[in-house]
Amino acid sequence: MREAAKKAGKSDILDQYEKDYPVGPHDQPQSMCPAFGSLRVGLRMRRTATILSGSACCVYGLTFTSHFYGARRTVGYVPFSSETLVTGKLFEDIKEAVEQMADPEKYDTIVITNLCVPTASGVPLRLLPDQINGVRIIGIDVPGFGVPTHAEAKDVLAGAMLKYAREEAEQGPVAAPRERSDKPTVTLLGEMFPADPVGIGHMLAPLGLAAGAVVPTREWRELYSALDGSVIAAIHPFYTASIREFEAAGRPVVGSAPVGRDGTAAWLKAIGETHGCSADQIAAAQNAMLPAIDGALSAMPIKGRITVAGYEGSELLVARLLIESGAEVPYVGSACPKTKWSDPDREWLEAHGCKVNYRASLEEDNAAVDEYEPDLAIGTTPVVQHAKSKGTPGLYFTNLISARPLMGPAGAGSLAQVINGALGNKERFDRMTAFFEGVGEGHTAGIWEDTPTDRPKFKKKYAAQNAAAAKAAEAIGT
Ligand code: SF4
């Protein structure tokens, strides 16, 4: 599909994605449809309409998941057939849909997303007008063969919006933010628990700074405030396209985040120095925060060996906090790529005996659970499933770790609560393992009077026949 898309005129977009979201060591991290990331970013924004163009099954899955996560917003869909796809009529249909929706009373922006098939067929969203009746039109391609994770798809849309907003700001005055701080602000890049920006604001006060907009934003005008930040904090390190826009606007970028004692001390120093604060101001900011973090860490210690895996992009930060809380963390896998913005966290983790694995595959994350035999495995659904099947307690990264504060003293205390609760489950898992022991696995799963006999020879034979049939079909296709 990648080759088809390139031939159909999408090579510059796909080349840019290859640079922004490099694959390798694994070329196919296993997570959900990447378009879910950009879809959620658009659905969370006020006065923003969303239209998908793609196969009905993909759109069904994406809308189902978005409503499962409480989108409470209609997702527009432009269906296609083989005919509308190959004759170019699909683009006309998309244009018509956008024109019908472009009501400035209702919307500031319409986001239209090409999924895999329209991207591979070269449906040229860039030919849509920039705006209709004053409603901004943003077309993006988010194919599974070009954007490796849903996390990075958030960057595709956030970056496209920042580019649009930056160009608007360059042309003349733009809407002022709803609330304007009297201090210079630090823009926070990456989704985080709602209490975290408030906590970060308190940490920044002694530096004479305030917490600014969080990108992805909740409304269009926040994009201008984000671009106006004095420093950009890349809390999540994979927002490559967004960072390109901030740099084009002349804004300095700082990686890592204020997690744990060391992380907070280093982050406040980096932010302060980048903004040009004095050494006294930086020391004051550190002294105001670090004793409270020390207190929270020692009041809620974590004891045990924990492996961490996820696809949110905040895995390294979580691993840091666990280690500072007293846990042994021998492995952290992230489906996101290595960027220089996570270097401070990677270096700190490696210095504390943790193996950092970017673009980690499910097999590697599972192998880490086997190798390190943790007391608790934090990971994606199949990693947690793998751990639990071995009698090891597991916690879902997305639902249970991402959904709580991580920064400053609040983060230290809150993470310890959920982790210690899960570590305490070991005895329950041992009982369950003992209870289910002997019910069989794979072809013997279940309770049988006569245990089924495996027939590996049959499987081998059919696999070979299948491969030959697929090869023959491919030959006909060419
Ligand atoms: S990755 Fe492509 S084919 Fe798969 S669900 Fe997403 S849009 Fe559809």
Coordinates of C-alpha atoms and ligand atoms in Angstrom, one line a residue:
M1 CA 0.0 0.0 0.0
R2 CA 2.9 2.3 0.7
E3 CA 4.2 1.9 -2.8
A4 CA 0.7 2.4 -4.2
A5 CA 0.3 5.6 -2.2
K6 CA 3.7 6.8 -3.4
K7 CA 2.8 6.2 -7.0
A8 CA -0.5 8.0 -6.4
G9 CA 1.2 11.2 -5.5
K10 CA 1.6 10.8 -1.7
S11 CA 5.4 10.3 -1.7
D12 CA 6.3 13.7 -0.1
I13 CA 3.8 13.1 2.8
L14 CA 5.0 9.5 3.3
D15 CA 8.7 10.6 3.1
Q16 CA 8.0 13.2 5.8
Y17 CA 6.3 10.5 8.0
E18 CA 9.3 8.2 7.5
K19 CA 11.6 11.0 8.8
D20 CA 9.2 12.1 11.6
Y21 CA 8.2 8.6 12.8
P22 CA 11.2 6.4 12.0
V23 CA 10.5 2.6 12.2
G24 CA 13.1 0.2 13.6
P25 CA 14.4 -1.8 15.2
H26 CA 10.8 -3.0 14.6
D27 CA 8.8 -1.9 11.6
Q28 CA 5.4 -2.8 12.9
P29 CA 4.6 -2.1 16.5
Q30 CA 1.4 -3.9 17.4
S31 CA -1.2 -1.5 18.6
M32 CA -4.6 -0.1 17.6
C33 CA -5.4 1.7 14.3
P34 CA -3.2 4.8 14.3
A35 CA -6.0 7.0 13.1
F36 CA -7.7 6.7 16.5
G37 CA -5.0 9.0 17.9
S38 CA -5.8 11.9 15.5
L39 CA -9.5 11.2 15.7
R40 CA -9.5 11.7 19.4
V41 CA -7.5 14.9 19.2
G42 CA -10.1 16.4 16.8
L43 CA -13.1 15.1 18.7
R44 CA -11.9 16.7 22.0
M45 CA -11.7 20.1 20.4
R46 CA -14.5 22.6 20.7
R47 CA -16.3 23.7 17.6
T48 CA -14.4 21.2 15.5
A49 CA -16.0 18.8 13.0
T50 CA -14.5 15.5 12.1
I51 CA -14.9 13.6 8.8
L52 CA -13.3 10.3 8.0
S53 CA -12.7 8.9 4.5
G54 CA -11.9 5.2 4.5
S55 CA -13.3 1.7 4.3
A56 CA -16.6 1.3 6.2
C57 CA -15.1 -1.4 8.5
C58 CA -12.3 0.9 9.5
V59 CA -14.7 3.8 10.1
Y60 CA -17.0 1.5 12.1
G61 CA -14.2 0.4 14.4
L62 CA -12.9 4.0 14.8
T63 CA -16.2 5.5 15.6
F64 CA -17.1 2.6 17.9
T65 CA -13.9 3.1 19.9
S66 CA -14.3 6.9 20.0
H67 CA -17.8 6.6 21.4
F68 CA -16.7 3.9 23.8
Y69 CA -14.3 6.5 25.1
G70 CA -17.1 9.0 25.5
A71 CA -16.6 11.2 22.4
R72 CA -20.2 12.5 22.5
R73 CA -19.6 14.0 19.0
T74 CA -20.7 13.0 15.6
V75 CA -18.1 11.6 13.3
G76 CA -18.8 12.4 9.6
Y77 CA -18.2 9.7 7.0
V78 CA -17.8 10.0 3.2
P79 CA -18.3 6.4 1.9
F80 CA -16.7 5.3 -1.3
S81 CA -17.0 2.5 -3.9
S82 CA -14.4 1.1 -6.3
E83 CA -15.8 3.4 -8.9
T84 CA -15.7 6.7 -6.9
L85 CA -12.2 5.7 -5.7
V86 CA -10.7 5.1 -9.1
T87 CA -12.5 7.9 -11.0
G88 CA -11.7 10.7 -8.6
K89 CA -15.3 11.1 -7.6
L90 CA -14.5 10.4 -4.0
F91 CA -12.5 13.6 -3.8
E92 CA -15.5 15.5 -5.2
D93 CA -17.8 13.8 -2.6
I94 CA -15.4 14.8 0.2
K95 CA -15.3 18.4 -1.1
E96 CA -19.1 18.5 -1.2
A97 CA -19.3 17.1 2.3
V98 CA -16.9 19.7 3.6
E99 CA -18.8 22.5 1.9
Q100 CA -22.1 21.4 3.4
M101 CA -20.6 21.3 6.9
A102 CA -18.7 24.6 6.8
D103 CA -21.1 26.6 8.9
P104 CA -19.2 29.3 10.8
E105 CA -22.0 29.4 13.4
K106 CA -21.2 25.9 14.4
Y107 CA -17.5 25.3 13.6
D108 CA -14.1 26.9 13.6
T109 CA -12.5 24.0 11.9
I110 CA -13.2 20.8 9.9
V111 CA -10.7 18.0 10.1
I112 CA -10.9 15.5 7.3
T113 CA -8.8 12.3 7.5
N114 CA -7.8 9.9 4.8
L115 CA -7.5 6.4 6.2
C116 CA -5.5 3.6 4.5
V117 CA -7.3 3.0 1.2
P118 CA -7.9 6.7 0.2
T119 CA -4.3 7.5 1.1
A120 CA -3.1 4.5 -1.0
S121 CA -5.3 5.8 -3.8
G122 CA -3.9 9.3 -3.6
V123 CA -7.1 11.1 -2.7
P124 CA -5.6 14.7 -2.8
L125 CA -6.9 16.4 0.4
R126 CA -4.3 19.1 -0.1
L127 CA -6.5 20.4 -3.0
L128 CA -9.3 21.2 -0.6
P129 CA -9.6 25.0 0.1
D130 CA -7.8 26.3 3.2
Q131 CA -11.1 27.7 4.5
I132 CA -14.8 27.8 3.5
N133 CA -17.0 30.6 4.9
G134 CA -14.2 31.3 7.4
V135 CA -14.2 27.7 8.7
R136 CA -10.6 26.3 8.5
I137 CA -10.3 23.1 6.5
I138 CA -7.5 20.7 7.6
G139 CA -6.9 17.5 5.6
I140 CA -4.5 14.8 6.9
D141 CA -3.5 11.4 5.7
V142 CA -3.2 8.9 8.6
P143 CA -2.5 5.5 7.0
G144 CA -1.5 2.5 9.1
F145 CA 1.4 2.0 6.6
G146 CA 2.8 5.4 7.3
V147 CA 2.1 6.4 10.9
P148 CA 3.3 3.6 13.2
T149 CA 1.3 4.3 16.4
H150 CA -1.8 6.1 17.4
A151 CA 0.4 8.3 19.7
E152 CA 2.2 9.6 16.6
A153 CA -1.1 10.2 14.8
K154 CA -1.9 12.7 17.5
D155 CA 1.2 14.6 16.4
V156 CA 0.1 14.4 12.8
L157 CA -3.1 16.4 13.6
A158 CA -1.6 18.6 16.3
G159 CA 1.3 19.5 14.0
A160 CA -1.1 20.3 11.1
M161 CA -3.1 22.6 13.3
L162 CA 0.0 24.3 14.7
K163 CA 1.2 24.9 11.2
Y164 CA -2.1 26.4 10.2
A165 CA -2.3 28.6 13.4
R166 CA 1.4 29.7 13.0
E167 CA 0.8 30.8 9.4
E168 CA -2.4 32.7 10.6
A169 CA -0.4 34.4 13.3
E170 CA 2.3 35.4 10.9
Q171 CA -0.3 37.1 8.7
G172 CA -1.9 39.4 11.3
P173 CA -3.7 39.6 14.7
V174 CA -5.3 36.4 16.0
A175 CA -7.8 35.7 18.8
A176 CA -6.6 36.3 22.3
P177 CA -6.6 33.4 24.8
R178 CA -9.7 33.2 27.1
E179 CA -7.4 33.6 30.1
R180 CA -4.0 35.3 29.8
S181 CA -1.3 34.9 32.4
D182 CA 0.7 38.0 33.3
K183 CA 3.8 35.8 33.4
P184 CA 5.7 34.2 30.4
T185 CA 4.3 30.7 29.9
V186 CA 5.7 27.2 29.4
T187 CA 3.7 25.3 26.7
L188 CA 3.2 21.6 27.7
L189 CA 3.4 19.2 24.8
G190 CA 1.6 15.9 25.3
E191 CA -1.7 14.7 26.9
M192 CA -1.6 14.5 30.6
F193 CA -3.8 14.0 33.6
P194 CA -5.8 17.2 34.2
A195 CA -4.2 17.9 37.6
D196 CA -0.7 17.8 36.2
P197 CA -0.6 21.2 34.4
V198 CA -1.9 22.8 37.7
G199 CA 0.9 21.1 39.7
I200 CA 3.4 22.2 37.0
G201 CA 2.1 25.8 37.3
H202 CA 3.0 25.7 41.1
M203 CA 6.5 24.4 40.3
L204 CA 7.1 27.1 37.7
A205 CA 6.0 30.0 39.9
P206 CA 9.4 30.7 41.6
L207 CA 10.9 30.9 38.2
G208 CA 8.5 33.7 37.3
L209 CA 6.8 31.4 34.8
A210 CA 3.3 30.0 34.4
A211 CA 2.0 26.7 32.9
G212 CA 0.7 27.6 29.4
A213 CA -1.4 25.7 26.9
V214 CA -1.4 22.0 26.7
V215 CA -1.0 20.6 23.2
P216 CA -3.1 18.8 21.8
T217 CA -5.4 21.8 22.7
R218 CA -9.1 21.8 23.5
E219 CA -9.9 24.8 21.3
W220 CA -8.4 26.6 18.3
R221 CA -7.3 29.8 20.0
E222 CA -5.2 27.8 22.5
L223 CA -2.9 27.0 19.6
Y224 CA -1.9 30.7 19.4
S225 CA -1.1 30.7 23.1
A226 CA 0.9 27.4 22.7
L227 CA 2.9 29.0 19.9
D228 CA 3.4 32.1 22.1
G229 CA 5.0 30.0 25.0
S230 CA 8.4 31.2 26.1
V231 CA 9.6 27.6 26.4
I232 CA 8.1 24.4 25.0
A233 CA 8.2 21.4 27.4
A234 CA 8.1 18.2 25.3
I235 CA 6.6 16.2 28.2
H236 CA 5.9 13.5 25.6
P237 CA 8.9 13.2 23.4
F238 CA 7.4 11.9 20.1
Y239 CA 5.6 15.1 18.9
T240 CA 8.1 15.6 16.1
A241 CA 5.8 17.6 13.6
S242 CA 4.6 19.8 16.4
I243 CA 8.1 20.5 17.6
R244 CA 9.0 21.5 14.0
E245 CA 6.2 24.1 14.1
F246 CA 7.4 25.5 17.5
E247 CA 10.9 25.7 16.3
A248 CA 9.7 27.5 13.1
A249 CA 8.1 30.0 15.5
G250 CA 11.4 30.4 17.2
R251 CA 10.6 28.7 20.4
P252 CA 13.2 26.6 22.4
V253 CA 12.2 23.1 23.4
V254 CA 13.1 21.2 26.5
G255 CA 12.7 17.4 26.9
S256 CA 11.7 15.2 29.9
A257 CA 9.3 16.1 32.7
P258 CA 9.1 16.9 36.4
V259 CA 8.7 13.4 37.7
G260 CA 10.3 12.2 40.9
R261 CA 13.1 14.1 42.7
D262 CA 15.9 13.9 40.2
G263 CA 13.5 14.4 37.2
T264 CA 12.0 17.5 38.8
A265 CA 15.3 19.0 39.8
A266 CA 16.8 18.5 36.3
W267 CA 13.6 19.7 34.5
L268 CA 13.3 22.9 36.6
K269 CA 17.0 23.6 35.9
A270 CA 16.6 23.0 32.2
I271 CA 13.4 25.2 31.9
G272 CA 15.0 27.9 34.1
E273 CA 18.2 28.0 32.1
T274 CA 16.4 28.0 28.8
H275 CA 14.2 30.9 29.8
G276 CA 17.2 32.8 31.2
C277 CA 16.3 32.6 34.9
S278 CA 19.0 33.3 37.5
A279 CA 20.7 30.4 39.5
D280 CA 19.0 31.8 42.6
Q281 CA 15.5 31.5 41.0
I282 CA 16.3 27.9 39.9
A283 CA 17.5 27.0 43.4
A284 CA 14.4 28.6 44.9
A285 CA 12.1 26.6 42.5
Q286 CA 13.9 23.4 43.4
N287 CA 13.9 24.1 47.1
A288 CA 10.2 24.8 47.0
M289 CA 9.4 21.4 45.5
L290 CA 12.0 18.8 46.2
P291 CA 11.4 18.3 50.0
A292 CA 7.7 17.7 49.3
I293 CA 8.6 15.1 46.6
D294 CA 11.1 13.5 48.9
G295 CA 8.4 13.3 51.6
A296 CA 5.9 11.7 49.2
L297 CA 8.4 9.2 47.8
S298 CA 9.5 8.1 51.3
A299 CA 5.9 8.0 52.7
M300 CA 4.8 5.7 49.8
P301 CA 7.7 3.5 48.9
I302 CA 7.3 0.8 46.2
K303 CA 9.1 -2.5 46.8
G304 CA 9.4 -5.0 44.0
R305 CA 10.6 -5.7 40.5
I306 CA 8.4 -4.2 37.8
T307 CA 8.6 -4.3 34.0
V308 CA 7.0 -1.4 32.0
A309 CA 5.6 -1.5 28.5
G310 CA 3.2 0.8 26.6
Y311 CA 2.3 2.8 23.6
E312 CA 1.5 6.2 25.1
G313 CA 5.0 7.7 25.0
S314 CA 5.2 8.4 28.7
E315 CA 6.6 5.0 29.6
L316 CA 10.1 6.3 30.4
L317 CA 8.6 8.9 32.8
V318 CA 6.6 6.2 34.6
A319 CA 9.8 4.0 34.9
R320 CA 11.7 6.9 36.4
L321 CA 9.1 7.5 39.0
L322 CA 8.9 3.8 39.9
I323 CA 12.7 3.6 40.4
E324 CA 12.7 6.8 42.5
S325 CA 9.9 5.2 44.6
G326 CA 12.2 2.3 45.4
A327 CA 11.2 -0.3 42.7
E328 CA 13.6 -2.3 40.6
V329 CA 12.7 -1.6 36.9
P330 CA 14.9 -3.8 34.7
Y331 CA 13.0 -3.1 31.4
V332 CA 10.9 -0.4 29.8
G333 CA 9.5 -0.9 26.3
S334 CA 7.8 1.9 24.3
A335 CA 6.1 1.5 21.0
C336 CA 7.1 5.1 20.3
P337 CA 10.5 5.9 18.6
K338 CA 13.7 7.2 20.0
T339 CA 13.9 11.0 19.8
K340 CA 16.4 13.4 21.4
W341 CA 13.7 14.7 23.7
S342 CA 13.7 11.5 25.7
D343 CA 17.5 11.4 26.0
P344 CA 17.6 12.7 29.6
D345 CA 15.1 10.0 30.7
R346 CA 16.9 7.3 28.7
E347 CA 20.3 8.2 30.1
W348 CA 19.0 8.4 33.7
L349 CA 17.2 5.0 33.3
E350 CA 20.2 3.3 31.8
A351 CA 22.4 4.7 34.6
H352 CA 19.9 3.0 37.0
G353 CA 20.2 -0.4 35.4
C354 CA 17.1 -0.3 33.2
K355 CA 17.0 -1.5 29.6
V356 CA 15.2 1.0 27.4
N357 CA 13.6 -0.5 24.3
Y358 CA 12.1 1.9 21.7
R359 CA 9.7 0.6 19.0
A360 CA 9.3 -2.4 21.2
S361 CA 7.3 -5.3 19.8
L362 CA 4.8 -7.3 21.8
E363 CA 7.1 -10.3 21.6
E364 CA 9.9 -8.3 23.1
D365 CA 7.7 -7.0 25.9
N366 CA 6.5 -10.5 26.6
A367 CA 10.1 -11.8 26.5
A368 CA 11.0 -9.2 29.1
V369 CA 8.3 -10.5 31.4
D370 CA 9.7 -14.1 30.9
E371 CA 13.3 -13.0 31.4
Y372 CA 13.0 -10.6 34.4
E373 CA 10.2 -12.5 36.2
P374 CA 8.8 -9.3 37.7
D375 CA 6.6 -9.0 40.7
L376 CA 4.3 -6.8 38.6
A377 CA 4.1 -6.3 34.8
I378 CA 2.8 -2.9 33.6
G379 CA 1.9 -3.1 29.9
T380 CA -0.6 -3.2 27.1
T381 CA -3.5 -5.6 27.2
P382 CA -1.7 -8.6 25.6
V383 CA 1.4 -8.1 27.8
V384 CA -0.7 -8.0 31.0
Q385 CA -2.6 -11.1 29.7
H386 CA 0.8 -12.9 29.2
A387 CA 1.9 -11.9 32.7
K388 CA -1.4 -12.9 34.4
S389 CA -1.3 -16.3 32.6
K390 CA 2.0 -16.9 34.4
G391 CA 0.5 -15.9 37.7
T392 CA 2.2 -12.5 37.7
P393 CA 0.1 -9.5 38.7
G394 CA -0.3 -7.0 35.8
L395 CA -1.6 -3.4 35.3
Y396 CA -2.9 -1.9 32.1
F397 CA -0.7 1.1 31.3
T398 CA -3.3 3.1 29.5
N399 CA -6.3 2.8 31.9
L400 CA -4.5 2.6 35.2
I401 CA -1.2 4.4 34.9
S402 CA -1.9 7.1 32.3
A403 CA -5.1 8.1 34.1
R404 CA -3.5 9.5 37.2
P405 CA -1.1 12.4 38.0
L406 CA 2.6 11.7 37.4
M407 CA 4.3 15.1 38.1
G408 CA 5.6 16.4 41.3
P409 CA 4.6 15.3 44.8
A410 CA 1.0 14.4 43.6
G411 CA 2.5 11.9 41.1
A412 CA 4.8 10.2 43.5
G413 CA 2.0 9.5 46.0
S414 CA -0.7 8.5 43.5
L415 CA 1.4 6.0 41.5
A416 CA 2.5 4.2 44.6
Q417 CA -1.1 3.6 45.7
V418 CA -2.1 1.7 42.5
I419 CA 1.2 -0.2 42.2
N420 CA 1.3 -1.3 45.8
G421 CA -2.3 -2.5 45.5
A422 CA -1.4 -4.6 42.5
L423 CA 1.8 -6.0 44.0
G424 CA -0.3 -7.1 47.0
N425 CA -2.3 -9.3 44.6
K426 CA 0.4 -11.9 44.1
E427 CA -1.1 -14.3 46.6
R428 CA -4.5 -14.1 44.8
F429 CA -2.8 -14.9 41.5
D430 CA -1.0 -17.9 43.1
R431 CA -4.3 -19.2 44.3
M432 CA -5.9 -18.7 40.8
T433 CA -2.9 -20.4 39.2
A434 CA -3.2 -23.3 41.5
F435 CA -6.9 -23.6 40.9
F436 CA -6.6 -23.5 37.1
E437 CA -3.5 -25.7 37.0
G438 CA -4.0 -28.6 34.7
V439 CA -6.9 -27.3 32.6
G440 CA -4.6 -27.2 29.6
E441 CA -3.3 -24.7 27.2
G442 CA -3.5 -24.2 23.4
H443 CA -5.1 -27.2 21.8
T444 CA -5.6 -28.8 25.2
A445 CA -7.4 -25.8 26.7
G446 CA -10.5 -26.7 28.6
I447 CA -11.6 -29.8 30.5
W448 CA -11.7 -33.0 28.5
E449 CA -12.5 -36.7 29.1
D450 CA -10.0 -37.5 26.3
T451 CA -7.4 -34.8 25.9
P452 CA -7.3 -33.8 22.2
T453 CA -4.2 -34.9 20.2
D454 CA -2.3 -32.2 18.5
R455 CA -1.7 -32.7 14.8
P456 CA 1.4 -30.5 13.9
K457 CA 1.8 -32.4 10.6
F458 CA -1.7 -31.2 9.4
K459 CA -0.9 -27.7 10.4
K460 CA 2.4 -27.7 8.6
K461 CA 0.7 -29.2 5.5
Y462 CA -2.1 -26.6 5.4
A463 CA 0.4 -23.7 6.1
A464 CA 2.5 -24.8 3.1
Q465 CA -0.7 -25.1 0.9
N466 CA -1.8 -21.7 2.1
A467 CA 1.5 -20.1 1.3
A468 CA 1.5 -21.6 -2.2
A469 CA -2.0 -20.4 -2.8
A470 CA -1.1 -16.8 -1.7
K471 CA 2.0 -16.9 -3.9
A472 CA -0.1 -18.0 -6.9
A473 CA -2.7 -15.2 -6.3
E474 CA 0.1 -12.7 -6.0
A475 CA 1.5 -13.8 -9.4
I476 CA -1.9 -13.4 -11.0
G477 CA -2.2 -9.9 -9.5
T478 CA 1.1 -8.8 -11.2
Ligands
SF4_1 S1 -4.8 0.8 10.0 FE1 -5.8 1.2 8.0 S2 -6.8 -0.7 7.5 FE2 -6.3 -0.8 9.7 S3 -8.2 0.0 10.7 FE3 -6.8 1.7 10.4 S4 -7.4 2.6 8.5 FE4 -8.3 0.6 8.5

